[in-house]
Tab-separated table of N, CA and C in Angstrom:
chain	number	residue	atom	x	y	z
A	1	MET	N	4.912	10.308	42.093
A	1	MET	CA	4.457	10.824	41.364
A	1	MET	C	3.916	9.395	40.557
A	2	THR	N	2.934	9.207	39.932
A	2	THR	CA	2.121	8.086	39.598
A	2	THR	C	2.270	7.572	37.864
A	3	ALA	N	2.240	6.866	37.639
A	3	ALA	CA	2.330	6.613	36.155
A	3	ALA	C	1.435	7.175	35.596
A	4	LYS	N	1.136	7.234	34.089
A	4	LYS	CA	0.456	7.339	33.511
A	4	LYS	C	-0.450	6.075	32.859
A	5	LEU	N	-1.346	5.958	33.342
A	5	LEU	CA	-1.982	4.518	32.548
A	5	LEU	C	-3.039	4.703	31.358
A	6	PRO	N	-2.487	3.193	30.626
A	6	PRO	CA	-2.554	3.282	29.204
A	6	PRO	C	-4.499	3.837	28.677
A	7	ARG	N	-5.189	4.148	27.646
A	7	ARG	CA	-6.413	4.824	27.371
A	7	ARG	C	-5.863	3.842	26.252
A	8	THR	N	-7.331	3.001	26.302
A	8	THR	CA	-8.185	2.012	25.153
A	8	THR	C	-8.824	3.455	23.996
A	9	GLY	N	-9.231	3.105	22.778
A	9	GLY	CA	-10.090	3.937	21.974
A	9	GLY	C	-11.088	2.245	20.954
A	10	ILE	N	-12.158	2.801	20.460
A	10	ILE	CA	-12.403	2.222	19.551
A	10	ILE	C	-12.859	2.846	18.517
A	11	GLY	N	-12.818	1.921	17.182
A	11	GLY	CA	-13.267	2.931	16.116
A	11	GLY	C	-14.506	1.889	15.189
A	12	ILE	N	-15.245	2.498	14.362
A	12	ILE	CA	-15.762	2.097	13.407
A	12	ILE	C	-15.670	2.521	11.389
A	13	ASP	N	-15.783	1.767	10.729
A	13	ASP	CA	-15.615	2.551	9.605
A	13	ASP	C	-16.564	1.394	8.804
A	14	VAL	N	-17.238	1.858	8.459
A	14	VAL	CA	-18.562	0.617	7.052
A	14	VAL	C	-18.252	1.909	5.346
A	15	HIS	N	-18.039	0.832	4.430
A	15	HIS	CA	-18.629	1.593	2.764
A	15	HIS	C	-18.816	0.411	2.342
A	16	ALA	N	-19.869	1.393	1.629
A	16	ALA	CA	-20.451	0.722	0.309
A	16	ALA	C	-19.488	0.028	-0.343
A	17	PHE	N	-19.798	-0.560	-1.485
A	17	PHE	CA	-18.797	-0.304	-2.329
A	17	PHE	C	-19.279	0.698	-3.979
A	18	ALA	N	-18.737	0.905	-4.145
A	18	ALA	CA	-19.766	1.658	-5.672
A	18	ALA	C	-20.407	0.979	-6.185
A	19	PRO	N	-21.400	1.925	-7.073
A	19	PRO	CA	-22.550	1.443	-7.598
A	19	PRO	C	-21.841	0.452	-9.235
A	20	SER	N	-22.574	0.055	-9.606
A	20	SER	CA	-21.888	-0.659	-10.498
A	20	SER	C	-21.421	0.071	-11.820
A	21	GLY	N	-20.681	-0.509	-12.388
A	21	GLY	CA	-19.955	0.308	-12.921
A	21	GLY	C	-19.577	1.971	-13.505
A	22	GLN	N	-19.586	1.929	-12.170
A	22	GLN	CA	-18.580	3.428	-11.635
A	22	GLN	C	-16.998	3.051	-11.695
A	23	SER	N	-16.662	3.579	-12.034
A	23	SER	CA	-15.073	3.266	-11.649
A	23	SER	C	-14.613	3.594	-10.974
A	24	ARG	N	-14.295	3.118	-10.124
A	24	ARG	CA	-13.664	3.607	-8.474
A	24	ARG	C	-11.854	2.133	-8.214
A	25	THR	N	-11.483	2.335	-7.804
A	25	THR	CA	-9.859	1.694	-7.403
A	25	THR	C	-10.283	1.090	-5.970
A	26	LEU	N	-10.343	-0.287	-5.924
A	26	LEU	CA	-10.202	-0.334	-5.037
A	26	LEU	C	-9.147	-0.264	-3.254
A	27	TRP	N	-9.248	0.802	-2.665
A	27	TRP	CA	-7.741	0.833	-2.043
A	27	TRP	C	-8.457	-0.003	-0.159
A	28	LEU	N	-7.702	-0.441	0.830
A	28	LEU	CA	-8.298	-1.602	1.789
A	28	LEU	C	-6.790	-1.513	2.278
A	29	ALA	N	-6.518	-1.370	3.908
A	29	ALA	CA	-5.738	-1.778	4.668
A	29	ALA	C	-4.605	-0.579	3.925
A	30	GLY	N	-4.885	0.267	3.591
A	30	GLY	CA	-3.171	0.980	2.740
A	30	GLY	C	-3.047	0.245	1.663
A	31	LEU	N	-3.441	-0.614	1.676
A	31	LEU	CA	-2.733	-0.735	-0.077
A	31	LEU	C	-4.123	-0.920	-1.782
A	32	GLU	N	-3.749	-0.620	-2.325
A	32	GLU	CA	-4.195	-1.044	-3.377
A	32	GLU	C	-5.061	-2.430	-4.284
A	33	TRP	N	-6.104	-2.803	-4.044
A	33	TRP	CA	-6.292	-4.506	-5.123
A	33	TRP	C	-7.391	-4.187	-6.253
A	34	PRO	N	-5.901	-4.335	-7.295
A	34	PRO	CA	-6.839	-5.106	-8.918
A	34	PRO	C	-7.558	-5.599	-8.805
A	35	GLY	N	-8.204	-5.350	-9.875
A	35	GLY	CA	-9.199	-6.415	-10.098
A	35	GLY	C	-10.518	-6.221	-9.187
A	36	GLU	N	-10.381	-5.899	-8.333
A	36	GLU	CA	-11.275	-5.427	-6.637
A	36	GLU	C	-12.721	-4.205	-7.235
A	37	ARG	N	-13.770	-3.947	-7.114
A	37	ARG	CA	-14.624	-3.156	-7.119
A	37	ARG	C	-14.282	-2.070	-5.814
A	38	GLY	N	-13.872	-1.330	-6.075
A	38	GLY	CA	-13.884	0.012	-5.229
A	38	GLY	C	-15.195	0.602	-4.558
A	39	LEU	N	-14.431	1.607	-2.802
A	39	LEU	CA	-15.986	1.516	-1.926
A	39	LEU	C	-15.754	3.232	-2.450
A	40	ALA	N	-17.219	3.715	-1.756
A	40	ALA	CA	-17.826	4.705	-2.083
A	40	ALA	C	-17.238	5.014	-1.064
A	41	GLY	N	-17.326	6.661	-1.088
A	41	GLY	CA	-16.761	7.838	0.475
A	41	GLY	C	-16.594	8.982	-0.392
A	42	HIS	N	-16.318	9.866	0.014
A	42	HIS	CA	-15.943	11.232	0.464
A	42	HIS	C	-14.007	10.902	-0.244
A	43	SER	N	-13.244	10.046	0.656
A	43	SER	CA	-12.146	10.233	0.430
A	43	SER	C	-12.271	8.490	-0.179
A	44	ASP	N	-10.734	7.629	0.230
A	44	ASP	CA	-10.759	6.484	-1.026
A	44	ASP	C	-11.395	6.076	-0.310
A	45	GLY	N	-12.343	5.990	0.678
A	45	GLY	CA	-13.237	5.051	0.822
A	45	GLY	C	-12.507	3.255	2.198
A	46	ASP	N	-11.086	3.387	2.175
A	46	ASP	CA	-10.600	3.035	3.074
A	46	ASP	C	-10.841	2.773	4.431
A	47	ALA	N	-11.811	1.306	4.403
A	47	ALA	CA	-12.908	1.084	5.896
A	47	ALA	C	-11.519	1.005	6.936
A	48	VAL	N	-9.897	0.356	6.445
A	48	VAL	CA	-9.820	-0.210	7.237
A	48	VAL	C	-8.597	0.982	8.098
A	49	ALA	N	-8.039	1.877	7.311
A	49	ALA	CA	-6.977	3.192	7.458
A	49	ALA	C	-8.450	3.770	8.586
A	50	HIS	N	-9.420	3.944	7.747
A	50	HIS	CA	-10.704	5.514	8.565
A	50	HIS	C	-10.901	4.010	10.009
A	51	ALA	N	-10.971	3.149	10.105
A	51	ALA	CA	-11.214	2.201	11.729
A	51	ALA	C	-10.429	3.530	12.873
A	52	ALA	N	-9.560	2.729	11.953
A	52	ALA	CA	-7.851	2.978	12.589
A	52	ALA	C	-7.613	4.317	13.044
A	53	ALA	N	-7.670	5.280	12.165
A	53	ALA	CA	-7.725	6.560	12.661
A	53	ALA	C	-8.604	7.258	13.708
A	54	ASP	N	-9.791	6.769	14.109
A	54	ASP	CA	-10.848	6.803	14.724
A	54	ASP	C	-10.731	6.395	16.138
A	55	ALA	N	-9.617	5.035	16.323
A	55	ALA	CA	-9.457	4.465	17.357
A	55	ALA	C	-8.889	5.595	18.026
A	56	LEU	N	-7.687	5.182	17.374
A	56	LEU	CA	-6.416	6.818	17.981
A	56	LEU	C	-6.847	7.706	18.606
A	57	PHE	N	-8.369	8.593	17.498
A	57	PHE	CA	-8.928	9.606	18.216
A	57	PHE	C	-9.492	9.741	18.888
A	58	SER	N	-10.639	8.330	19.239
A	58	SER	CA	-11.205	7.769	20.198
A	58	SER	C	-10.414	7.672	21.350
A	59	ALA	N	-9.156	6.864	21.219
A	59	ALA	CA	-8.729	6.867	22.732
A	59	ALA	C	-7.645	7.841	23.506
A	60	SER	N	-7.126	9.934	22.462
A	60	SER	CA	-6.887	10.216	22.507
A	60	SER	C	-7.385	11.489	23.269
A	61	GLY	N	-8.789	11.587	22.306
A	61	GLY	CA	-9.848	12.471	23.063
A	61	GLY	C	-10.344	13.130	22.203
A	62	THR	N	-9.399	13.032	20.762
A	62	THR	CA	-9.325	14.033	19.944
A	62	THR	C	-9.834	14.498	18.427
A	63	GLY	N	-11.411	14.026	19.253
A	63	GLY	CA	-12.486	13.736	17.896
A	63	GLY	C	-12.682	13.295	17.128
A	64	ASP	N	-12.993	12.740	16.019
A	64	ASP	CA	-13.269	11.756	15.391
A	64	ASP	C	-13.481	12.362	13.493
A	65	LEU	N	-13.282	10.150	13.278
A	65	LEU	CA	-13.240	11.145	11.647
A	65	LEU	C	-13.800	12.292	11.132
A	66	GLY	N	-14.833	12.123	11.207
A	66	GLY	CA	-15.821	13.569	10.349
A	66	GLY	C	-15.598	14.949	10.974
A	67	SER	N	-15.016	15.242	12.534
A	67	SER	CA	-14.808	16.431	13.085
A	67	SER	C	-13.602	16.207	12.488
A	68	ASN	N	-12.341	16.005	12.255
A	68	ASN	CA	-10.967	15.867	11.808
A	68	ASN	C	-10.554	16.129	10.381
A	69	PHE	N	-12.020	15.665	9.825
A	69	PHE	CA	-11.892	15.208	7.900
A	69	PHE	C	-13.000	14.456	7.535
A	70	GLY	N	-13.814	15.585	7.660
A	70	GLY	CA	-15.578	15.334	7.575
A	70	GLY	C	-15.393	16.045	5.741
A	71	THR	N	-16.482	15.408	5.112
A	71	THR	CA	-16.913	16.011	4.172
A	71	THR	C	-17.005	17.637	3.913
A	72	ASP	N	-17.032	18.001	5.215
A	72	ASP	CA	-16.974	19.716	4.479
A	72	ASP	C	-15.849	20.598	4.659
A	73	ARG	N	-14.467	19.346	4.788
A	73	ARG	CA	-13.422	19.604	4.191
A	73	ARG	C	-13.098	19.276	3.192
A	74	PRO	N	-12.835	19.949	1.510
A	74	PRO	CA	-12.911	19.689	0.455
A	74	PRO	C	-11.353	18.862	0.112
A	75	GLU	N	-10.631	19.847	1.057
A	75	GLU	CA	-9.136	19.091	0.484
A	75	GLU	C	-8.548	17.542	1.507
A	76	TYR	N	-9.569	17.289	1.768
A	76	TYR	CA	-9.838	15.252	1.674
A	76	TYR	C	-10.481	14.736	1.189
A	77	ALA	N	-11.078	15.780	0.013
A	77	ALA	CA	-11.569	14.674	-1.023
A	77	ALA	C	-11.303	13.947	-1.970
A	78	GLY	N	-11.170	12.733	-1.351
A	78	GLY	CA	-9.895	11.644	-2.770
A	78	GLY	C	-8.775	11.116	-2.077
A	79	ALA	N	-8.424	11.558	-0.660
A	79	ALA	CA	-7.676	11.185	0.117
A	79	ALA	C	-7.190	9.805	0.346
A	80	SER	N	-6.228	9.894	0.669
A	80	SER	CA	-6.108	8.281	0.733
A	80	SER	C	-6.260	8.255	2.196
A	81	GLY	N	-6.549	6.463	2.808
A	81	GLY	CA	-6.437	6.429	4.234
A	81	GLY	C	-5.143	6.532	4.901
A	82	ILE	N	-4.020	6.113	3.537
A	82	ILE	CA	-2.853	6.556	4.251
A	82	ILE	C	-2.464	7.859	4.456
A	83	THR	N	-2.727	9.105	3.957
A	83	THR	CA	-2.610	10.081	4.375
A	83	THR	C	-3.416	10.293	5.385
A	84	LEU	N	-4.582	9.883	5.695
A	84	LEU	CA	-5.539	10.412	6.645
A	84	LEU	C	-5.258	9.407	8.233
A	85	LEU	N	-4.648	8.124	8.143
A	85	LEU	CA	-3.914	7.915	9.358
A	85	LEU	C	-2.955	8.397	9.972
A	86	THR	N	-1.933	8.912	8.933
A	86	THR	CA	-1.174	9.123	8.692
A	86	THR	C	-1.132	10.857	9.913
A	87	GLU	N	-2.091	11.602	8.896
A	87	GLU	CA	-2.389	12.606	9.846
A	87	GLU	C	-2.588	12.640	11.351
A	88	ALA	N	-3.657	11.529	11.128
A	88	ALA	CA	-4.615	10.521	12.756
A	88	ALA	C	-3.431	10.884	13.735
A	89	ALA	N	-2.801	9.984	13.407
A	89	ALA	CA	-1.115	10.330	13.962
A	89	ALA	C	-0.784	11.416	14.749
A	90	ARG	N	-0.639	11.629	13.919
A	90	ARG	CA	0.194	13.286	14.569
A	90	ARG	C	-0.552	14.095	15.472
A	91	ILE	N	-1.554	14.046	14.898
A	91	ILE	CA	-3.065	14.662	15.858
A	91	ILE	C	-3.245	14.316	17.248
A	92	VAL	N	-3.068	12.731	17.324
A	92	VAL	CA	-3.169	12.095	18.753
A	92	VAL	C	-1.568	12.419	19.281
A	93	ARG	N	-0.406	12.371	18.966
A	93	ARG	CA	0.772	12.467	19.405
A	93	ARG	C	0.941	14.312	19.620
A	94	ALA	N	0.358	15.251	18.331
A	94	ALA	CA	0.657	16.706	18.904
A	94	ALA	C	-0.103	16.735	20.117
A	95	ALA	N	-1.335	16.138	20.518
A	95	ALA	CA	-2.454	16.413	22.039
A	95	ALA	C	-1.209	15.696	23.118
A	96	GLY	N	-0.104	15.406	23.096
A	96	GLY	CA	0.775	14.732	23.894
A	96	GLY	C	0.868	13.578	23.996
A	97	PHE	N	0.323	11.941	23.329
A	97	PHE	CA	-0.272	11.301	23.498
A	97	PHE	C	1.149	10.088	22.590
A	98	GLU	N	1.352	9.234	23.540
A	98	GLU	CA	2.233	8.157	22.551
A	98	GLU	C	1.367	7.154	22.024
A	99	ILE	N	1.445	6.761	21.047
A	99	ILE	CA	0.714	5.582	20.397
A	99	ILE	C	1.283	4.557	20.785
A	100	GLY	N	0.628	3.425	21.686
A	100	GLY	CA	0.769	1.867	21.972
A	100	GLY	C	0.714	0.606	20.525
A	101	ASN	N	-0.479	0.672	20.068
A	101	ASN	CA	-0.967	-0.382	19.194
A	101	ASN	C	-2.376	0.218	18.240
A	102	VAL	N	-2.615	-0.443	17.553
A	102	VAL	CA	-3.566	-0.302	16.764
A	102	VAL	C	-4.014	-1.758	16.560
A	103	ALA	N	-4.522	-2.438	16.294
A	103	ALA	CA	-5.572	-4.019	16.570
A	103	ALA	C	-7.231	-3.790	15.179
A	104	VAL	N	-6.625	-3.707	13.921
A	104	VAL	CA	-8.674	-4.501	13.194
A	104	VAL	C	-8.817	-5.521	12.893
A	105	GLN	N	-10.290	-5.175	13.052
A	105	GLN	CA	-11.030	-6.323	12.592
A	105	GLN	C	-12.194	-6.037	11.496
A	106	LEU	N	-11.284	-6.356	10.121
A	106	LEU	CA	-12.086	-6.163	8.920
A	106	LEU	C	-13.169	-7.528	9.014
A	107	VAL	N	-14.160	-6.881	7.978
A	107	VAL	CA	-15.418	-7.563	7.843
A	107	VAL	C	-16.190	-7.332	6.257
A	108	GLY	N	-15.376	-8.164	5.870
A	108	GLY	CA	-16.302	-8.271	4.850
A	108	GLY	C	-15.889	-9.883	3.828
A	109	ASN	N	-16.744	-10.166	2.331
A	109	ASN	CA	-16.443	-11.367	2.086
A	109	ASN	C	-15.137	-11.480	1.017
A	110	ARG	N	-14.731	-9.803	0.259
A	110	ARG	CA	-14.233	-9.617	-0.256
A	110	ARG	C	-13.208	-8.455	-0.213
A	111	PRO	N	-11.873	-8.060	-0.543
A	111	PRO	CA	-11.082	-9.049	-1.028
A	111	PRO	C	-10.384	-10.206	-0.043
A	112	ARG	N	-9.620	-11.257	-0.368
A	112	ARG	CA	-9.242	-11.908	-0.038
A	112	ARG	C	-8.084	-11.796	0.290
A	113	PHE	N	-7.976	-11.152	1.918
A	113	PHE	CA	-7.229	-10.423	2.531
A	113	PHE	C	-5.904	-11.208	3.305
A	114	THR	N	-5.519	-12.291	3.890
A	114	THR	CA	-4.862	-12.846	4.138
A	114	THR	C	-3.579	-12.944	3.187
A	115	PRO	N	-3.607	-13.475	2.050
A	115	PRO	CA	-1.755	-13.191	1.640
A	115	PRO	C	-1.607	-12.328	1.646
A	116	ARG	N	-2.766	-10.518	1.759
A	116	ARG	CA	-1.883	-9.342	1.866
A	116	ARG	C	-1.851	-8.937	2.771
A	117	ARG	N	-1.919	-9.319	3.774
A	117	ARG	CA	-1.858	-9.528	5.552
A	117	ARG	C	-0.395	-8.965	5.735
A	118	ALA	N	0.861	-9.473	5.860
A	118	ALA	CA	1.617	-8.980	6.188
A	118	ALA	C	1.941	-6.759	5.856
A	119	GLU	N	2.199	-7.070	4.139
A	119	GLU	CA	2.415	-5.657	2.765
A	119	GLU	C	0.974	-4.622	3.735
A	120	ALA	N	-0.124	-5.525	4.229
A	120	ALA	CA	-0.879	-3.973	4.994
A	120	ALA	C	-0.661	-3.378	6.263
A	121	GLU	N	0.067	-4.389	7.138
A	121	GLU	CA	0.394	-4.359	8.131
A	121	GLU	C	1.728	-3.046	8.864
A	122	ALA	N	2.472	-3.511	7.378
A	122	ALA	CA	3.705	-2.942	7.109
A	122	ALA	C	3.280	-1.072	6.869
A	123	ALA	N	2.537	-1.502	6.001
A	123	ALA	CA	1.836	-0.066	5.369
A	123	ALA	C	1.581	1.081	6.095
A	124	LEU	N	0.219	0.179	6.980
A	124	LEU	CA	-0.440	0.548	8.062
A	124	LEU	C	0.529	0.855	9.390
A	125	SER	N	1.110	0.373	9.507
A	125	SER	CA	2.556	0.014	10.992
A	125	SER	C	3.187	1.782	10.914
A	126	ALA	N	3.857	1.831	8.918
A	126	ALA	CA	3.918	3.189	9.235
A	126	ALA	C	3.240	3.773	9.632
A	127	ALA	N	2.262	3.975	8.440
A	127	ALA	CA	1.963	5.551	8.706
A	127	ALA	C	1.485	6.041	10.451
A	128	VAL	N	1.488	5.046	11.367
A	128	VAL	CA	0.979	5.519	12.184
A	128	VAL	C	2.033	5.450	12.943
A	129	GLY	N	3.880	4.660	12.868
A	129	GLY	CA	4.599	4.518	13.456
A	129	GLY	C	4.594	4.332	15.395
A	130	ALA	N	3.659	3.402	14.394
A	130	ALA	CA	3.834	2.077	15.791
A	130	ALA	C	2.794	0.730	15.359
A	131	PRO	N	3.053	-0.102	16.305
A	131	PRO	CA	2.251	-1.220	15.491
A	131	PRO	C	1.212	-1.450	15.714
A	132	VAL	N	1.040	-1.604	14.106
A	132	VAL	CA	-0.957	-2.095	13.715
A	132	VAL	C	-1.049	-3.610	13.261
A	133	THR	N	-2.259	-3.985	13.904
A	133	THR	CA	-2.602	-5.595	12.997
A	133	THR	C	-3.761	-5.789	12.867
A	134	VAL	N	-4.347	-6.219	11.647
A	134	VAL	CA	-5.965	-6.565	10.724
A	134	VAL	C	-5.405	-8.527	11.282
A	135	SER	N	-7.122	-8.267	11.408
A	135	SER	CA	-7.282	-9.660	11.135
A	135	SER	C	-8.536	-9.567	10.359
A	136	ALA	N	-9.090	-10.466	9.506
A	136	ALA	CA	-10.393	-11.190	8.831
A	136	ALA	C	-11.196	-11.893	8.870
A	137	THR	N	-12.554	-11.737	8.496
A	137	THR	CA	-13.351	-12.727	9.420
A	137	THR	C	-14.464	-12.468	7.289
A	138	THR	N	-15.344	-12.843	7.156
A	138	THR	CA	-17.096	-13.230	7.055
A	138	THR	C	-17.917	-12.825	8.254
A	139	SER	N	-19.441	-12.614	7.214
A	139	SER	CA	-20.017	-12.182	8.646
A	139	SER	C	-21.163	-13.872	8.033
A	140	ASP	N	-20.531	-14.537	7.812
A	140	ASP	CA	-21.849	-16.170	6.926
A	140	ASP	C	-22.783	-15.962	6.268
A	141	GLY	N	-22.655	-14.350	5.524
A	141	GLY	CA	-23.644	-14.340	4.696
A	141	GLY	C	-24.601	-13.846	5.247
A	142	LEU	N	-24.390	-13.326	5.918
A	142	LEU	CA	-25.806	-12.020	7.089
A	142	LEU	C	-25.320	-10.866	6.807
A	143	GLY	N	-26.543	-10.278	6.883
A	143	GLY	CA	-25.409	-8.633	6.562
A	143	GLY	C	-24.945	-8.133	5.130
A	144	PHE	N	-25.842	-6.505	5.251
A	144	PHE	CA	-24.665	-6.148	4.245
A	144	PHE	C	-23.185	-6.150	4.021
A	145	THR	N	-22.357	-6.848	4.958
A	145	THR	CA	-20.855	-7.503	4.529
A	145	THR	C	-21.412	-9.222	4.225
A	146	GLY	N	-22.189	-9.628	4.712
A	146	GLY	CA	-23.031	-11.420	3.465
A	146	GLY	C	-23.685	-11.151	2.110
A	147	ARG	N	-23.842	-9.831	2.371
A	147	ARG	CA	-24.510	-9.573	0.534
A	147	ARG	C	-23.471	-8.990	-0.298
A	148	GLY	N	-22.540	-8.652	-0.296
A	148	GLY	CA	-21.167	-8.025	-0.955
A	148	GLY	C	-21.670	-7.011	-0.780
A	149	GLU	N	-22.123	-6.182	-0.081
A	149	GLU	CA	-22.893	-4.364	-0.591
A	149	GLU	C	-21.960	-3.733	-0.122
A	150	GLY	N	-20.896	-4.459	0.974
A	150	GLY	CA	-19.221	-3.620	1.608
A	150	GLY	C	-18.969	-4.110	2.214
A	151	ILE	N	-18.246	-3.230	3.055
A	151	ILE	CA	-17.675	-3.425	4.340
A	151	ILE	C	-17.187	-3.266	5.487
A	152	ALA	N	-17.056	-3.410	6.136
A	152	ALA	CA	-16.629	-2.956	8.100
A	152	ALA	C	-15.390	-3.153	8.475
A	153	ALA	N	-15.132	-2.035	8.706
A	153	ALA	CA	-13.675	-2.643	9.901
A	153	ALA	C	-14.078	-1.549	11.357
A	154	VAL	N	-13.773	-2.688	12.447
A	154	VAL	CA	-13.586	-2.569	13.753
A	154	VAL	C	-12.027	-2.570	13.952
A	155	ALA	N	-12.077	-1.116	15.294
A	155	ALA	CA	-10.191	-0.553	15.269
A	155	ALA	C	-10.237	-0.421	16.761
A	156	THR	N	-9.452	-0.605	17.782
A	156	THR	CA	-8.966	-0.351	19.169
A	156	THR	C	-7.295	0.105	18.704
A	157	ALA	N	-7.724	0.799	19.571
A	157	ALA	CA	-6.056	1.648	20.425
A	157	ALA	C	-5.817	1.817	21.225
A	158	VAL	N	-4.163	1.818	21.661
A	158	VAL	CA	-3.852	2.092	23.181
A	158	VAL	C	-2.672	3.339	22.293
A	159	VAL	N	-3.227	4.465	23.680
A	159	VAL	CA	-1.982	5.208	23.974
A	159	VAL	C	-1.759	5.897	25.085
A	160	VAL	N	-0.678	6.147	25.493
A	160	VAL	CA	0.068	6.643	26.650
A	160	VAL	C	-0.051	8.209	26.758
A	161	GLU	N	-1.022	8.519	27.570
A	161	GLU	CA	-0.564	10.470	27.489
A	161	GLU	C	1.172	10.325	28.648
A	162	CYS	N	1.854	11.179	27.689
A	162	CYS	CA	3.218	11.435	27.770
A	162	CYS	C	3.635	12.646	29.375
């Protein structure tokens, strides 16, 4: 019997900040960020959780964020990123995969992520049921993230077929 090889997947998510004057809470990496401008989106706009979910779907071949939780699904309007990530992990496991880990790179000027990294990783890891790590960077003033117009996240995931 041959061993099953690990499969990798990539996910990306981008959200603009909500328009000025629109009251929207910032949810990012499964955490609420009081005093920060929220992100626009069908759900809570949590780009980190969404990218992680998409990476899991990519690795397992179970669709993507849109096919599983798209805007045509009103039950996901306003849903938390943690809820979507938890459901993504369930879908991946139901398809016959174990989750090895997820790594996410957050790109944006705000919020200042490092002081809450451990808290975010704990929340995301609990949702996935496997290790999730998050690193953060800026884009040195370049592009929409550099201009402070929004946030992007890129994730990779490793899964193994059971």
